[in-house]
């Protein structure tokens, strides 16, 4: 079982628009609503892969009720933490040329009692979990050290932790030695305080995160592929994608692919890449089912192309 924790979930609204003209009325050609937040998406992808998952998340107000209904309709087991504030709504504007603009709301502030209930719910759901995936931004009311404390508790219970967060929350959690962290290129650059221009820059940055405590780093580099660095070495994985429909949740799909394939080594990286490539071909944050995957199109190599210039560099 894979337990996910999403402290700041969302109702994700995606509008498909021909192009984005600031200051104009933009007519959408398509729209969809998905239950969102990074851990929620990991649970959706794990379910699509046919594996058991439980999603722990605070839910409040009408958007929270809709998130619960949508997850129920997708057959996802939820351990809800009722909160007074309304769950946030995040907006994605997907242009026809593949450019995506996202607006993420701050979300409700959690009270002291709600914080306690969240931790208690994770504790109650942990027994029997193979992995706990702790994902996304922290809502107001949770200190940047919150994930660090969660990783320590989860490790004390003997469960492996995957962490996908950014900024101070990521840096603080590294000292508790999460089993895998999944930064994207921007988060990796921010963590080391340097721009990333090549795959080699990303490799050095991932190694630095390991130096700070991460046992393994699964770095997703958008259109440039993915990098896995652990005690046994480093691997680079890619898969071609002709047309990108929406990259919302592609990183979450990748992390789910990594975990359902064992969460370690080049086979798990190949699964992560297959899941990422499939996710970007689907609308909104729809998570791929096995039939959407094309494992034969994935290339994984231990010969990391360090000199390769990133198509999506981070300055
Ligand atoms: N434009 C693209 N072309 C091909 N593959 C892509 C593209 N964008 C994403 N992918 C695939 O999806 C993976 C995850 O994408 P990305 O690095 O953008 O994740 P992310 O920023 O964590 O996403 P999110 O936070 O929305 O889940 C990439 O490593 C790659 O495998
Ligand atoms: O604001 P956060 O927590 O960093 O990210 C939230 C979010 O952008 O992440 C998911 C995609 O990865 C979406 O479902 C959701 O809207």
Short mmCIF file of C-alpha atoms and ligand atoms in Angstrom, two decimals:
data_model
loop_
_atom_site.label_atom_id
_atom_site.label_comp_id
_atom_site.label_asym_id
_atom_site.label_seq_id
_atom_site.Cartn_x
_atom_site.Cartn_y
_atom_site.Cartn_z
CA UNK A 1 0.00 0.00 0.00
CA UNK A 2 1.17 3.50 -0.80
CA UNK A 3 -0.02 6.17 1.62
CA UNK A 4 -0.02 9.74 0.35
CA UNK A 5 -0.11 12.91 2.42
CA UNK A 6 -1.25 16.16 0.78
CA UNK A 7 -1.35 18.94 3.40
CA UNK A 8 -2.65 21.50 0.85
CA UNK A 9 -4.92 19.74 -1.69
CA UNK A 10 -6.86 21.56 -4.37
CA UNK A 11 -9.73 21.50 -6.75
CA UNK A 12 -7.94 21.80 -10.10
CA UNK A 13 -9.78 23.62 -12.90
CA UNK A 14 -8.14 23.39 -16.32
CA UNK A 15 -9.24 25.60 -19.21
CA UNK A 16 -8.00 24.79 -22.71
CA UNK A 17 -7.62 28.09 -24.60
CA UNK A 18 -6.37 28.88 -28.12
CA UNK A 19 -3.92 31.43 -26.69
CA UNK A 20 -3.68 33.70 -23.69
CA UNK A 21 -4.30 37.38 -24.41
CA UNK A 22 -3.83 39.45 -21.26
CA UNK A 23 -6.62 41.96 -20.68
CA UNK A 24 -9.00 40.19 -23.12
CA UNK A 25 -11.97 37.85 -22.67
CA UNK A 26 -10.49 34.46 -23.47
CA UNK A 27 -13.01 31.82 -24.62
CA UNK A 28 -12.08 28.33 -23.47
CA UNK A 29 -12.46 25.47 -25.94
CA UNK A 30 -12.53 22.89 -23.19
CA UNK A 31 -12.63 22.69 -19.42
CA UNK A 32 -12.31 20.04 -16.76
CA UNK A 33 -12.26 19.72 -13.01
CA UNK A 34 -9.94 17.29 -11.23
CA UNK A 35 -9.24 16.51 -7.60
CA UNK A 36 -5.75 17.90 -7.10
CA UNK A 37 -2.69 18.42 -4.98
CA UNK A 38 0.48 16.48 -5.54
CA UNK A 39 -0.14 13.56 -3.15
CA UNK A 40 -3.76 13.28 -4.36
CA UNK A 41 -2.42 12.92 -7.91
CA UNK A 42 0.07 10.27 -6.78
CA UNK A 43 -2.87 8.34 -5.26
CA UNK A 44 -4.86 8.74 -8.50
CA UNK A 45 -1.92 7.39 -10.52
CA UNK A 46 -1.28 4.52 -8.09
CA UNK A 47 -4.97 3.58 -8.35
CA UNK A 48 -4.79 3.78 -12.15
CA UNK A 49 -1.82 1.38 -11.92
CA UNK A 50 -4.04 -1.07 -10.03
CA UNK A 51 -2.29 -0.74 -6.65
CA UNK A 52 -3.80 0.10 -3.28
CA UNK A 53 -3.38 3.60 -1.91
CA UNK A 54 -4.87 5.75 0.83
CA UNK A 55 -4.83 9.53 0.50
CA UNK A 56 -4.62 11.63 3.67
CA UNK A 57 -5.74 15.21 3.10
CA UNK A 58 -7.46 18.09 4.86
CA UNK A 59 -10.83 18.87 3.27
CA UNK A 60 -13.10 21.85 3.92
CA UNK A 61 -16.02 23.80 2.46
CA UNK A 62 -17.81 23.20 -0.85
CA UNK A 63 -14.58 22.69 -2.88
CA UNK A 64 -13.44 20.12 -0.30
CA UNK A 65 -16.75 18.24 -0.62
CA UNK A 66 -16.35 18.22 -4.42
CA UNK A 67 -12.76 16.91 -4.14
CA UNK A 68 -14.07 14.11 -1.88
CA UNK A 69 -16.86 13.25 -4.37
CA UNK A 70 -14.47 13.22 -7.33
CA UNK A 71 -12.02 10.96 -5.49
CA UNK A 72 -14.86 8.67 -4.46
CA UNK A 73 -16.01 8.44 -8.10
CA UNK A 74 -12.44 7.42 -9.06
CA UNK A 75 -12.43 4.71 -6.39
CA UNK A 76 -9.69 6.32 -4.31
CA UNK A 77 -9.63 5.57 -0.60
CA UNK A 78 -9.42 8.80 1.38
CA UNK A 79 -8.61 9.38 5.04
CA UNK A 80 -10.04 12.91 5.31
CA UNK A 81 -9.10 15.50 7.91
CA UNK A 82 -12.10 17.84 8.22
CA UNK A 83 -11.00 21.49 8.43
CA UNK A 84 -12.91 24.76 8.88
CA UNK A 85 -11.32 26.63 5.94
CA UNK A 86 -12.32 25.93 2.33
CA UNK A 87 -10.03 23.75 0.20
CA UNK A 88 -8.35 25.93 -2.45
CA UNK A 89 -9.18 25.99 -6.17
CA UNK A 90 -6.18 26.10 -8.53
CA UNK A 91 -6.48 27.19 -12.15
CA UNK A 92 -4.51 25.91 -15.17
CA UNK A 93 -4.69 27.68 -18.55
CA UNK A 94 -3.49 25.29 -21.26
CA UNK A 95 -2.74 27.03 -24.58
CA UNK A 96 -2.93 25.21 -27.92
CA UNK A 97 0.87 25.54 -28.40
CA UNK A 98 1.47 23.53 -25.21
CA UNK A 99 2.31 26.47 -22.92
CA UNK A 100 0.62 26.11 -19.55
CA UNK A 101 -0.01 28.88 -17.03
CA UNK A 102 -0.96 27.85 -13.52
CA UNK A 103 -2.45 29.90 -10.69
CA UNK A 104 -2.17 28.20 -7.30
CA UNK A 105 -4.15 29.65 -4.38
CA UNK A 106 -2.63 29.70 -0.88
CA UNK A 107 -5.27 27.42 0.66
CA UNK A 108 -6.82 27.57 4.11
CA UNK A 109 -4.78 28.12 7.26
CA UNK A 110 -4.81 25.05 9.50
CA UNK A 111 -5.53 25.53 13.19
CA UNK A 112 -3.46 23.84 15.92
CA UNK A 113 -6.19 21.21 16.40
CA UNK A 114 -6.34 20.52 12.64
CA UNK A 115 -2.53 20.15 12.50
CA UNK A 116 -2.70 17.57 15.31
CA UNK A 117 -5.52 15.69 13.58
CA UNK A 118 -3.53 15.59 10.32
CA UNK A 119 -0.50 14.05 12.06
CA UNK A 120 -2.71 11.65 13.99
CA UNK A 121 -4.44 10.53 10.78
CA UNK A 122 -1.06 9.81 9.14
CA UNK A 123 -0.01 7.85 12.24
CA UNK A 124 -3.21 5.76 12.20
CA UNK A 125 -2.96 5.01 8.47
CA UNK A 126 0.79 4.21 8.41
CA UNK A 127 0.85 0.56 9.57
CA UNK A 128 1.16 -1.68 6.52
CA UNK A 129 2.29 1.08 4.15
CA UNK A 130 5.25 0.26 1.84
CA UNK A 131 5.80 3.94 1.17
CA UNK A 132 4.48 7.24 2.42
CA UNK A 133 4.59 9.93 -0.25
CA UNK A 134 4.53 13.41 1.31
CA UNK A 135 3.77 15.91 -1.41
CA UNK A 136 3.17 19.53 -2.27
CA UNK A 137 3.29 22.93 -0.65
CA UNK A 138 2.53 23.47 3.02
CA UNK A 139 -0.58 25.46 3.88
CA UNK A 140 -0.38 28.41 6.23
CA UNK A 141 -0.23 27.16 9.80
CA UNK A 142 2.33 24.42 9.07
CA UNK A 143 5.95 25.44 9.79
CA UNK A 144 8.65 24.80 7.14
CA UNK A 145 9.96 22.06 9.48
CA UNK A 146 6.65 20.15 9.24
CA UNK A 147 7.81 17.66 6.60
CA UNK A 148 11.08 17.14 8.51
CA UNK A 149 9.08 16.12 11.58
CA UNK A 150 6.81 13.92 9.49
CA UNK A 151 9.78 12.13 7.86
CA UNK A 152 11.27 11.47 11.33
CA UNK A 153 7.97 10.04 12.61
CA UNK A 154 7.42 7.89 9.51
CA UNK A 155 10.98 6.52 9.70
CA UNK A 156 10.50 5.76 13.40
CA UNK A 157 7.49 3.64 12.32
CA UNK A 158 9.78 1.77 9.89
CA UNK A 159 8.17 3.06 6.66
CA UNK A 160 10.02 4.51 3.64
CA UNK A 161 9.32 8.13 2.68
CA UNK A 162 9.16 9.81 -0.72
CA UNK A 163 9.12 13.61 -0.52
CA UNK A 164 8.06 16.04 -3.24
CA UNK A 165 8.17 19.59 -2.00
CA UNK A 166 10.25 22.72 -2.49
CA UNK A 167 12.02 25.65 -0.85
CA UNK A 168 12.63 25.75 2.90
CA UNK A 169 10.33 22.74 3.52
CA UNK A 170 12.52 20.57 1.26
CA UNK A 171 15.81 21.85 2.69
CA UNK A 172 14.63 21.32 6.29
CA UNK A 173 13.45 17.75 5.56
CA UNK A 174 16.74 16.62 3.97
CA UNK A 175 18.43 16.26 7.36
CA UNK A 176 15.91 13.50 8.23
CA UNK A 177 17.20 11.44 5.30
CA UNK A 178 14.06 10.91 3.14
CA UNK A 179 14.40 7.74 1.02
CA UNK A 180 13.73 9.61 -2.20
CA UNK A 181 13.07 13.25 -3.03
CA UNK A 182 11.54 14.33 -6.36
CA UNK A 183 12.43 17.90 -7.25
CA UNK A 184 11.69 19.29 -10.69
CA UNK A 185 14.39 21.35 -12.40
CA UNK A 186 13.26 24.64 -10.86
CA UNK A 187 13.10 23.15 -7.36
CA UNK A 188 16.52 21.53 -7.78
CA UNK A 189 18.08 24.83 -8.91
CA UNK A 190 16.46 26.67 -6.03
CA UNK A 191 17.69 24.08 -3.50
CA UNK A 192 21.34 24.45 -4.54
CA UNK A 193 21.10 28.18 -5.32
CA UNK A 194 22.50 27.80 -8.86
CA UNK A 195 21.09 27.87 -12.40
CA UNK A 196 20.94 24.60 -14.35
CA UNK A 197 22.01 24.71 -17.98
CA UNK A 198 23.03 21.10 -18.66
CA UNK A 199 22.18 17.57 -17.55
CA UNK A 200 25.58 17.64 -15.80
CA UNK A 201 24.50 20.69 -13.77
CA UNK A 202 21.38 18.78 -12.71
CA UNK A 203 23.50 15.73 -11.80
CA UNK A 204 25.81 17.83 -9.60
CA UNK A 205 22.82 19.48 -7.93
CA UNK A 206 21.19 16.08 -7.27
CA UNK A 207 24.45 14.83 -5.75
CA UNK A 208 24.52 17.92 -3.55
CA UNK A 209 21.00 17.10 -2.29
CA UNK A 210 22.26 13.64 -1.42
CA UNK A 211 25.11 15.31 0.44
CA UNK A 212 22.49 17.22 2.41
CA UNK A 213 20.73 14.00 3.41
CA UNK A 214 18.49 12.66 0.60
CA UNK A 215 19.14 8.92 0.12
CA UNK A 216 18.02 9.08 -3.51
CA UNK A 217 17.09 11.93 -5.83
CA UNK A 218 14.62 11.49 -8.69
CA UNK A 219 14.91 14.79 -10.56
CA UNK A 220 12.27 15.44 -13.21
CA UNK A 221 13.57 17.75 -15.90
CA UNK A 222 10.37 18.36 -17.89
CA UNK A 223 10.87 17.79 -21.63
CA UNK A 224 14.54 16.92 -20.90
CA UNK A 225 13.72 13.67 -19.08
CA UNK A 226 14.59 12.39 -15.61
CA UNK A 227 17.67 11.70 -13.54
CA UNK A 228 17.98 9.17 -10.70
CA UNK A 229 20.92 9.34 -8.31
CA UNK A 230 21.32 6.92 -5.39
CA UNK A 231 23.99 4.93 -3.53
CA UNK A 232 24.43 2.62 -6.51
CA UNK A 233 24.97 5.28 -9.18
CA UNK A 234 23.23 7.65 -11.56
CA UNK A 235 20.88 7.01 -14.50
CA UNK A 236 19.24 9.23 -17.06
CA UNK A 237 15.89 8.44 -18.67
CA UNK A 238 13.96 9.92 -21.60
CA UNK A 239 10.93 9.16 -23.75
CA UNK A 240 9.83 11.08 -26.84
CA UNK A 241 6.55 13.00 -26.71
CA UNK A 242 5.13 14.47 -29.95
CA UNK A 243 2.35 16.63 -28.58
CA UNK A 244 2.05 17.85 -25.02
CA UNK A 245 -1.56 18.32 -23.97
CA UNK A 246 -1.10 19.20 -20.26
CA UNK A 247 1.89 18.75 -17.99
CA UNK A 248 -0.11 19.31 -14.79
CA UNK A 249 0.63 16.36 -12.54
CA UNK A 250 3.29 14.84 -14.85
CA UNK A 251 5.75 14.91 -11.96
CA UNK A 252 3.21 13.28 -9.65
CA UNK A 253 2.50 10.59 -12.22
CA UNK A 254 6.27 10.03 -12.49
CA UNK A 255 6.67 9.66 -8.74
CA UNK A 256 3.77 7.18 -8.66
CA UNK A 257 5.38 5.24 -11.52
CA UNK A 258 8.65 5.15 -9.59
CA UNK A 259 7.00 3.88 -6.39
CA UNK A 260 4.78 1.22 -8.00
CA UNK A 261 7.90 -0.15 -9.71
CA UNK A 262 9.66 -0.67 -6.37
CA UNK A 263 11.00 2.83 -5.73
CA UNK A 264 14.62 1.98 -6.47
CA UNK A 265 17.06 1.68 -9.35
CA UNK A 266 16.88 1.95 -13.15
CA UNK A 267 13.68 -0.11 -13.59
CA UNK A 268 11.81 2.24 -11.28
CA UNK A 269 13.28 5.20 -13.21
CA UNK A 270 12.04 3.68 -16.50
CA UNK A 271 8.56 3.35 -14.99
CA UNK A 272 8.72 6.99 -13.78
CA UNK A 273 9.66 8.19 -17.29
CA UNK A 274 6.92 6.09 -18.93
CA UNK A 275 4.34 7.55 -16.51
CA UNK A 276 5.57 11.14 -17.06
CA UNK A 277 5.48 10.82 -20.86
CA UNK A 278 1.98 9.30 -20.75
CA UNK A 279 0.67 11.97 -18.36
CA UNK A 280 1.60 14.90 -20.61
CA UNK A 281 -0.39 13.38 -23.50
CA UNK A 282 -3.56 13.39 -21.38
CA UNK A 283 -5.77 16.43 -20.62
CA UNK A 284 -5.74 18.29 -17.29
CA UNK A 285 -4.16 16.15 -14.61
CA UNK A 286 -5.62 12.86 -15.85
CA UNK A 287 -3.33 10.07 -14.62
CA UNK A 288 -2.28 7.32 -17.05
CA UNK A 289 -3.65 3.78 -16.89
CA UNK A 290 -1.41 0.86 -17.97
CA UNK A 291 -2.88 1.04 -21.52
CA UNK A 292 -1.61 4.65 -21.83
CA UNK A 293 2.01 3.65 -21.13
CA UNK A 294 4.59 2.94 -23.82
CA UNK A 295 7.50 1.33 -21.92
CA UNK A 296 9.22 0.37 -25.19
CA UNK A 297 9.73 4.07 -26.00
CA UNK A 298 11.70 4.71 -22.79
CA UNK A 299 15.49 4.86 -22.82
CA UNK A 300 17.45 4.60 -19.57
CA UNK A 301 21.22 4.83 -19.47
CA UNK A 302 23.93 4.83 -16.81
CA UNK A 303 25.98 6.88 -19.26
CA UNK A 304 24.51 10.22 -18.13
CA UNK A 305 24.92 12.79 -20.96
CA UNK A 306 26.44 15.45 -18.69
CA UNK A 307 27.23 17.85 -21.56
CA UNK A 308 23.69 17.82 -22.95
CA UNK A 309 22.24 21.31 -22.89
CA UNK A 310 18.78 21.42 -21.29
CA UNK A 311 15.92 22.41 -23.61
CA UNK A 312 14.29 23.90 -20.53
CA UNK A 313 17.23 25.48 -18.62
CA UNK A 314 16.65 27.11 -15.22
CA UNK A 315 18.24 30.51 -14.73
N1 LIG B 1 7.21 18.72 -22.55
C1 LIG B 1 7.44 17.44 -22.22
N2 LIG B 1 7.82 16.54 -23.15
C2 LIG B 1 8.06 15.26 -22.80
N3 LIG B 1 7.96 14.78 -21.55
C3 LIG B 1 7.61 15.62 -20.59
C4 LIG B 1 7.33 17.01 -20.86
N4 LIG B 1 6.99 17.61 -19.70
C5 LIG B 1 7.06 16.65 -18.76
N5 LIG B 1 7.44 15.46 -19.28
C6 LIG B 1 7.62 14.19 -18.56
O1 LIG B 1 7.02 14.28 -17.28
C7 LIG B 1 8.04 14.31 -16.26
C8 LIG B 1 7.64 15.24 -15.14
O2 LIG B 1 7.54 16.57 -15.65
P1 LIG B 1 8.04 17.83 -14.83
O3 LIG B 1 9.50 17.73 -14.60
O4 LIG B 1 7.52 19.02 -15.55
O5 LIG B 1 7.32 17.60 -13.43
P2 LIG B 1 6.77 18.59 -12.32
O6 LIG B 1 7.21 19.99 -12.56
O7 LIG B 1 7.06 17.97 -11.01
O8 LIG B 1 5.20 18.47 -12.63
P3 LIG B 1 3.95 18.63 -11.63
O9 LIG B 1 4.40 19.44 -10.46
O10 LIG B 1 2.89 19.33 -12.46
O11 LIG B 1 3.53 17.25 -11.27
C9 LIG B 1 9.31 14.72 -17.00
O12 LIG B 1 10.48 14.35 -16.31
C10 LIG B 1 9.13 13.97 -18.32
O13 LIG B 1 9.38 12.58 -18.14
O1 LIG B 2 0.83 24.47 -4.69
P1 LIG B 2 1.51 23.10 -4.71
O2 LIG B 2 1.08 22.25 -3.56
O3 LIG B 2 2.99 23.20 -4.87
O4 LIG B 2 1.02 22.38 -6.04
C1 LIG B 2 -0.34 22.11 -6.25
C2 LIG B 2 -0.53 21.60 -7.65
O5 LIG B 2 -0.10 22.55 -8.64
O6 LIG B 2 0.25 20.42 -7.82
C3 LIG B 2 -0.45 19.48 -8.64
C4 LIG B 2 0.37 19.18 -9.85
O7 LIG B 2 1.59 18.63 -9.48
C5 LIG B 2 -1.80 20.08 -8.95
O8 LIG B 2 -2.80 19.10 -8.85
C6 LIG B 2 -1.98 21.18 -7.93
O9 LIG B 2 -2.81 22.23 -8.38
#
